[in-house]
PDB file of C-alpha atoms and ligand atoms in Angstrom:
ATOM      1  CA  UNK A   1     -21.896 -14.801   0.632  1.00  0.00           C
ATOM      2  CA  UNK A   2     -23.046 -11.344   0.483  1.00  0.00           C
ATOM      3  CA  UNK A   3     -22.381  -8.937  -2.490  1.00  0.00           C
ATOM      4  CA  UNK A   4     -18.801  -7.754  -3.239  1.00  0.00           C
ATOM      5  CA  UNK A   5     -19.401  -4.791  -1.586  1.00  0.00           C
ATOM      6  CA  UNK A   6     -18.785  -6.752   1.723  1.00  0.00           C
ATOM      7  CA  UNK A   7     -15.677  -8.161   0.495  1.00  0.00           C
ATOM      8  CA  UNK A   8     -12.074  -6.966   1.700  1.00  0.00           C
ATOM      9  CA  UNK A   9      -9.700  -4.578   0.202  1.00  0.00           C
ATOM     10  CA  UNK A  10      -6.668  -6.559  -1.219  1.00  0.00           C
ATOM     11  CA  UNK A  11      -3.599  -4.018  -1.057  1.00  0.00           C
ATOM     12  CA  UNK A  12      -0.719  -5.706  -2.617  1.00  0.00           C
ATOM     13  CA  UNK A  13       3.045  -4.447  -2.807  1.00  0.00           C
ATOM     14  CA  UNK A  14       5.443  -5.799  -4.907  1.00  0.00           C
ATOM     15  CA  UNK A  15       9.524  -6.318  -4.584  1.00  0.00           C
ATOM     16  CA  UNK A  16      11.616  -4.001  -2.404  1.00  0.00           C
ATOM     17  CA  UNK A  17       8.723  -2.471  -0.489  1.00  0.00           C
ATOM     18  CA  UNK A  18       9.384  -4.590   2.325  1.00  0.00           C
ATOM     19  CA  UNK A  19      12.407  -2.241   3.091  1.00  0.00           C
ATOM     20  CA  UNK A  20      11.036   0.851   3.221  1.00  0.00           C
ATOM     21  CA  UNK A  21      11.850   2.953   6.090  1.00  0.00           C
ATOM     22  CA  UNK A  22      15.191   1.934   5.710  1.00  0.00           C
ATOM     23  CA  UNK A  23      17.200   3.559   2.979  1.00  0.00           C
ATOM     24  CA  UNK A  24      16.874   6.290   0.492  1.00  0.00           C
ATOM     25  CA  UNK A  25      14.474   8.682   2.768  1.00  0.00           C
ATOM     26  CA  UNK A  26      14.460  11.152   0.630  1.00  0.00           C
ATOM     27  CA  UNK A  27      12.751   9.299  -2.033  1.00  0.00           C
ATOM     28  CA  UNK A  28      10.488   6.659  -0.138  1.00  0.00           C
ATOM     29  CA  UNK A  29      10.229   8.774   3.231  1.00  0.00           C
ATOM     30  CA  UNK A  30      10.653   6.876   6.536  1.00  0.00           C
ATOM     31  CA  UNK A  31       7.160   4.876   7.385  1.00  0.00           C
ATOM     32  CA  UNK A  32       7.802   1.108   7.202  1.00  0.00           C
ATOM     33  CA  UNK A  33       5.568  -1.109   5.561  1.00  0.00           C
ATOM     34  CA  UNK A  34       3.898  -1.714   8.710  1.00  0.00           C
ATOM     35  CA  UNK A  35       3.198   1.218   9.600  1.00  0.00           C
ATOM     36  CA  UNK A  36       1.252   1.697   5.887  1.00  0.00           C
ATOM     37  CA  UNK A  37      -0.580  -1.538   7.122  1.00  0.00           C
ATOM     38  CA  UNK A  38      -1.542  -0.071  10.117  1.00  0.00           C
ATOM     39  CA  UNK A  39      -2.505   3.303   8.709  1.00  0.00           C
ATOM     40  CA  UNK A  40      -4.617   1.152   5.703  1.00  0.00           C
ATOM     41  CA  UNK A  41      -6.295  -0.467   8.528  1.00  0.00           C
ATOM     42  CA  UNK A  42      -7.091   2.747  10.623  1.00  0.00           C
ATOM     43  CA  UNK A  43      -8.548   4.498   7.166  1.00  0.00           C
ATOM     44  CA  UNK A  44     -10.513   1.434   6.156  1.00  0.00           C
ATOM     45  CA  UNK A  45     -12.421   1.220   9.463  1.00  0.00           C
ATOM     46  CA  UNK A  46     -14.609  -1.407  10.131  1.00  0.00           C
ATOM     47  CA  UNK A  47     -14.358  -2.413   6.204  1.00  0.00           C
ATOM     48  CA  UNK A  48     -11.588  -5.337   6.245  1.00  0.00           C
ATOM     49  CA  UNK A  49      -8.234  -5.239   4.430  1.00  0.00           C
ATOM     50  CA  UNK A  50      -5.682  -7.873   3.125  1.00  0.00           C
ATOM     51  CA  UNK A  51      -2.424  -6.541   3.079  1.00  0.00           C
ATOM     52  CA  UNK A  52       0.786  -8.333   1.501  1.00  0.00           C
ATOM     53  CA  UNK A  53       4.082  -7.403   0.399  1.00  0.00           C
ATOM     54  CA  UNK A  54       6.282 -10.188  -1.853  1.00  0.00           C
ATOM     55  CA  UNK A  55       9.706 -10.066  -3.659  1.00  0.00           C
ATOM     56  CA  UNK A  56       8.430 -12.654  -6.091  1.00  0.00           C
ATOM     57  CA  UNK A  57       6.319 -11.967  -9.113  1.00  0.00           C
ATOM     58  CA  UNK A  58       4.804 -15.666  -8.955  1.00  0.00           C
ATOM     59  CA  UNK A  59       3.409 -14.980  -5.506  1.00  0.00           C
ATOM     60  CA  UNK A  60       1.947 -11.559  -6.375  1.00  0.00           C
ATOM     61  CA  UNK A  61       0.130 -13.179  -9.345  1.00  0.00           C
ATOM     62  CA  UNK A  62      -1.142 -16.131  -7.263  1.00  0.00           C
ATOM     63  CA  UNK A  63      -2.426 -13.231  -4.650  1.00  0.00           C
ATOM     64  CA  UNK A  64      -3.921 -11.196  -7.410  1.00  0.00           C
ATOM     65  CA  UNK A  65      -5.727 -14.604  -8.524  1.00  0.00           C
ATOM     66  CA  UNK A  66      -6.915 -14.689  -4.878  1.00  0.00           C
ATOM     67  CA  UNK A  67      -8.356 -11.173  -5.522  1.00  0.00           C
ATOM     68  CA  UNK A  68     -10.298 -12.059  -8.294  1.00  0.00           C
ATOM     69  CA  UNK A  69     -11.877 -14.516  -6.604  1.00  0.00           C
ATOM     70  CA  UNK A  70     -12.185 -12.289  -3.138  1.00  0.00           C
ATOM     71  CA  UNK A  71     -11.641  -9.007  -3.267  1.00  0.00           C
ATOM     72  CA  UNK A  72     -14.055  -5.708  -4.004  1.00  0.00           C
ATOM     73  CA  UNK A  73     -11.034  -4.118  -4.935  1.00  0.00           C
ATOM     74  CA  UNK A  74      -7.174  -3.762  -5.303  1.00  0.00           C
ATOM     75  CA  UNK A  75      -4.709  -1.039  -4.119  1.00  0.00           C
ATOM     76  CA  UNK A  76      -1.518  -2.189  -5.660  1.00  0.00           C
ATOM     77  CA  UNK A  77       1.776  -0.966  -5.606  1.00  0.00           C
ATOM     78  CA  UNK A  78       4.080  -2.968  -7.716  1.00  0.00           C
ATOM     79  CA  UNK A  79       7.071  -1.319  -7.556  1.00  0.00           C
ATOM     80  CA  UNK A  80       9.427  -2.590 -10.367  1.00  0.00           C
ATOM     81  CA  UNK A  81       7.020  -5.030 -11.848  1.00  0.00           C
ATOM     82  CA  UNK A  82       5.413  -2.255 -13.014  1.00  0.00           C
ATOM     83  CA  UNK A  83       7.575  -1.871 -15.423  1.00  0.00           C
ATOM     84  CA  UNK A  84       8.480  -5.522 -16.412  1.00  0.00           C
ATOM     85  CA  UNK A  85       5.842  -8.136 -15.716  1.00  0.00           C
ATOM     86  CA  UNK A  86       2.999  -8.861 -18.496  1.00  0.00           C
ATOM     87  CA  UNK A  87       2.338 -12.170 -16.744  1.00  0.00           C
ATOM     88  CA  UNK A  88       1.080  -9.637 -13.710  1.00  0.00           C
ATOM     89  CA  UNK A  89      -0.331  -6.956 -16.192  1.00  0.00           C
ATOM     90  CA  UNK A  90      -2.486 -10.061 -17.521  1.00  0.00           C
ATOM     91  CA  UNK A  91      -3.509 -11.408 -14.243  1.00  0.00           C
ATOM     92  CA  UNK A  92      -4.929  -7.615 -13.603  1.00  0.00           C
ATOM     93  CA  UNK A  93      -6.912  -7.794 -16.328  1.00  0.00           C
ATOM     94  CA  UNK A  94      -9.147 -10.623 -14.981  1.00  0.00           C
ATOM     95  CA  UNK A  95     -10.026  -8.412 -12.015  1.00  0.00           C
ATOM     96  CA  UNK A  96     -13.510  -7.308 -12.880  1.00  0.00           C
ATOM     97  CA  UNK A  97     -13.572  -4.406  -9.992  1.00  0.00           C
ATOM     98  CA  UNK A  98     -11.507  -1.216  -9.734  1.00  0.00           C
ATOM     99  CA  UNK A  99      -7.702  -1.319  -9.481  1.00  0.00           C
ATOM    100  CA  UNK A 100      -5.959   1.627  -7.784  1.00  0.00           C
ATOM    101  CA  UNK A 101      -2.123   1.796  -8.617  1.00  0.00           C
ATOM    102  CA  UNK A 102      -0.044   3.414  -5.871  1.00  0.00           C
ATOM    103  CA  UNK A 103       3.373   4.446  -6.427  1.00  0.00           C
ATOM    104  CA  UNK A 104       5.089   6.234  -3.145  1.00  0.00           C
ATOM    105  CA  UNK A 105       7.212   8.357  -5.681  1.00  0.00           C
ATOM    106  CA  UNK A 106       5.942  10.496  -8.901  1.00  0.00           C
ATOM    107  CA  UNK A 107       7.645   8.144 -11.346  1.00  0.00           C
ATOM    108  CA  UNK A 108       7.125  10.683 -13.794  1.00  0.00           C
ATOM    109  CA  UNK A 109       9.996  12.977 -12.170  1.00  0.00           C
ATOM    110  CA  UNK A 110      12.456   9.826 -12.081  1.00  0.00           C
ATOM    111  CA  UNK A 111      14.954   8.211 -14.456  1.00  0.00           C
ATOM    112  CA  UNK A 112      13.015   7.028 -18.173  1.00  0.00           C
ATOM    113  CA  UNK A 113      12.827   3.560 -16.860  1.00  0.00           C
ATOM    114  CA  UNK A 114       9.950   4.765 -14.332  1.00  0.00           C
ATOM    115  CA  UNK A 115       8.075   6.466 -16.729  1.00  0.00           C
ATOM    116  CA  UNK A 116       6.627   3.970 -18.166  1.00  0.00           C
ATOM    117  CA  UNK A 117       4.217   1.706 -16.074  1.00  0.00           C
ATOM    118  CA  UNK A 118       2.652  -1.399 -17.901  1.00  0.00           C
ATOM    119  CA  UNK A 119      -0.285  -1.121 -15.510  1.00  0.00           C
ATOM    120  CA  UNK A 120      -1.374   2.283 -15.371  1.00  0.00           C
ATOM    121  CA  UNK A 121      -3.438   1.488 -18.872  1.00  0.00           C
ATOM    122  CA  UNK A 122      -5.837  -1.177 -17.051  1.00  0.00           C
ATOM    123  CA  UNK A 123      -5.531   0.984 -13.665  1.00  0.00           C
ATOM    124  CA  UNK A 124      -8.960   2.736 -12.735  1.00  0.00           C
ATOM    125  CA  UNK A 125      -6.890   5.016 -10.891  1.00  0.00           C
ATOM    126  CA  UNK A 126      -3.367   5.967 -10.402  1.00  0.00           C
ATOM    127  CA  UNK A 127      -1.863   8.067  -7.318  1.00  0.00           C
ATOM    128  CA  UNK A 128       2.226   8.552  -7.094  1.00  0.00           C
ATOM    129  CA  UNK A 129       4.100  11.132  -5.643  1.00  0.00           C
ATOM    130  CA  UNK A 130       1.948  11.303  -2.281  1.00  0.00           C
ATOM    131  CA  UNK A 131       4.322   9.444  -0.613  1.00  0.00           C
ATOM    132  CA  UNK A 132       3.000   7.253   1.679  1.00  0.00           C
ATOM    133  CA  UNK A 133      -0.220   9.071   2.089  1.00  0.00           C
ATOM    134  CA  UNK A 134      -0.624   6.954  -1.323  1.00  0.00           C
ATOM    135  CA  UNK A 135      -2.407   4.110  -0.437  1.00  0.00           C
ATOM    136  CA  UNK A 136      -4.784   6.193   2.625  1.00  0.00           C
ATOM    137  CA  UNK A 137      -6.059   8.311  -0.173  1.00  0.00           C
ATOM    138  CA  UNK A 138      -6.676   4.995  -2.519  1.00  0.00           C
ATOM    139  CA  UNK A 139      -8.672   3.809   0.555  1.00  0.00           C
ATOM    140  CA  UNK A 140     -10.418   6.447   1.323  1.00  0.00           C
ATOM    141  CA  UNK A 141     -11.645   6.973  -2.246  1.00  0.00           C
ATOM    142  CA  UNK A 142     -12.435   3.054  -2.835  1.00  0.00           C
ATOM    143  CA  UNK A 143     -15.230   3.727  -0.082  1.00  0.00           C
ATOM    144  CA  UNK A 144     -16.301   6.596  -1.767  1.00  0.00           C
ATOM    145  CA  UNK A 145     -17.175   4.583  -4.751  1.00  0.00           C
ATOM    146  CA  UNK A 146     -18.010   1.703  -2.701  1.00  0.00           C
ATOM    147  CA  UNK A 147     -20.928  -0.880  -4.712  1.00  0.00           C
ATOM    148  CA  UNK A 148     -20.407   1.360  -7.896  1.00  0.00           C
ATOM    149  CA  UNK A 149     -18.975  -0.493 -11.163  1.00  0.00           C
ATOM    150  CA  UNK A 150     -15.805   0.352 -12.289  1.00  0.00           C
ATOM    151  CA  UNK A 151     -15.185   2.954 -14.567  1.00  0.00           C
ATOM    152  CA  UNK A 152     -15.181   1.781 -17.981  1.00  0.00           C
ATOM    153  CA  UNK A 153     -11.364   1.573 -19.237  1.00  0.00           C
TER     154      UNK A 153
HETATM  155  O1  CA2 B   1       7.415   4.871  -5.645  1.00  0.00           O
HETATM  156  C1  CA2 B   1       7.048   3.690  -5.579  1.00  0.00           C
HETATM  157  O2  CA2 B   1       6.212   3.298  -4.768  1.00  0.00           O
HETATM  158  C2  CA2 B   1       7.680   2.658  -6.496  1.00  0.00           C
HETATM  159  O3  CA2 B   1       6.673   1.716  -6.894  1.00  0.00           O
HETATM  160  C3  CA2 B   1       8.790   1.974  -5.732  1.00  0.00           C
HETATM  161  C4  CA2 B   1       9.630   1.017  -6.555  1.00  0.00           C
HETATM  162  C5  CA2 B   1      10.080   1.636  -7.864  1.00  0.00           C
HETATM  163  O4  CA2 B   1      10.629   0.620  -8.681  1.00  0.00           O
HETATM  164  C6  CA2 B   1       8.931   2.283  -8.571  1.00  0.00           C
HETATM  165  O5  CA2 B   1       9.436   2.934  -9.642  1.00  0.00           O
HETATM  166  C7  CA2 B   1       8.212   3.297  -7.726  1.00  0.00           C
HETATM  167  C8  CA2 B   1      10.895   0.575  -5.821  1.00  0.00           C
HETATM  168  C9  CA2 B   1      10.707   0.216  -4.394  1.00  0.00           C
HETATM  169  C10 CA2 B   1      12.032   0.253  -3.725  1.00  0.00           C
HETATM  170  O6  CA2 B   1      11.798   0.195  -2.362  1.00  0.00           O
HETATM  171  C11 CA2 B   1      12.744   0.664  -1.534  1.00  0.00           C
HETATM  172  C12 CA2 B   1      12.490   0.529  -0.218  1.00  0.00           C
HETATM  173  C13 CA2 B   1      13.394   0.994   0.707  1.00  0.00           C
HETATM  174  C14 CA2 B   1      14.533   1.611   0.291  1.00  0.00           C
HETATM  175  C15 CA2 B   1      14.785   1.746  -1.047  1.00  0.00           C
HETATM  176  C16 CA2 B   1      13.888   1.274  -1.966  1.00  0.00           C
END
């Protein structure tokens, strides 16, 4: 296979997401999830993107295992297990490329259990409080630095 600058773009969203669009507006906004799929897809152009969203931490550490093996990079929005899950914090750690943390709200301006992620020390980048526009941006930049190492953490 070629190098792993060919390789896809694994964007990953943890429990809840699946919802969005739906409730608390103010917050989230209204895009669905789809709709951030699609708008992934139309900012990643030709350069191909795996996009999932799962309620259960076991599945989102048996996709991030798939990214290790696969993917050039990770956009990753975790939502609560952010805050909870080592068992996904050490999974992360086994992805030798960069990891971009999204979070559709600053997390910082929310209640003291937000504050707090367990990811964002591993992260090569975090972006919350974008809103949706979140995950384009992470995109956008992961071409920028497409082929180049990751930062050193
Ligand atoms: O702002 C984000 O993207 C979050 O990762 C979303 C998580 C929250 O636990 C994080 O602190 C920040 C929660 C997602 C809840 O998703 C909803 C979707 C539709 C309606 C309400 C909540």
């Amino acid at each position: 296979r070629g190098g792993r600058a060919d390789r896809p773009i694994h964007v990953l969203n943890g429990p809840n997401l699946d919802r969005l669009g739906t409730r608390e507006p103010a917050i989230y906004g209204t895009t669905t999830l789809a709709e951030i799929e699609a708008q992934c897809r139309e900012e990643a152009g030709s350069r191909a993107i795996v996009f999932r969203q799962t309620n259960s931490e076991a599945q989102l550490i048996g996709w991030i295992h798939e990214a290790i093996d696969d993917a050039r990079a990770i956009v990753i929005n975790p939502a609560a297990f952010s805050f909870t899950s080592i068992a996904m914090l050490d999974a992360l750690k086994m992805f030798d490329g960069p990891i971009v943390e999204v979070h559709i709200s600053n997390i910082h301006r929310r209640e003291p259990i937000y504050h707090r992620s367990l990811v964002s020390p591993i992260a090569t980048a975090v972006i919350a409080g974008l809103g949706v526009h979140g995950y384009r941006a992470a995109i956008r930049a992961l071409g920028a630095i497409a082929g180049a190492a990751a930062p050193a953490t």
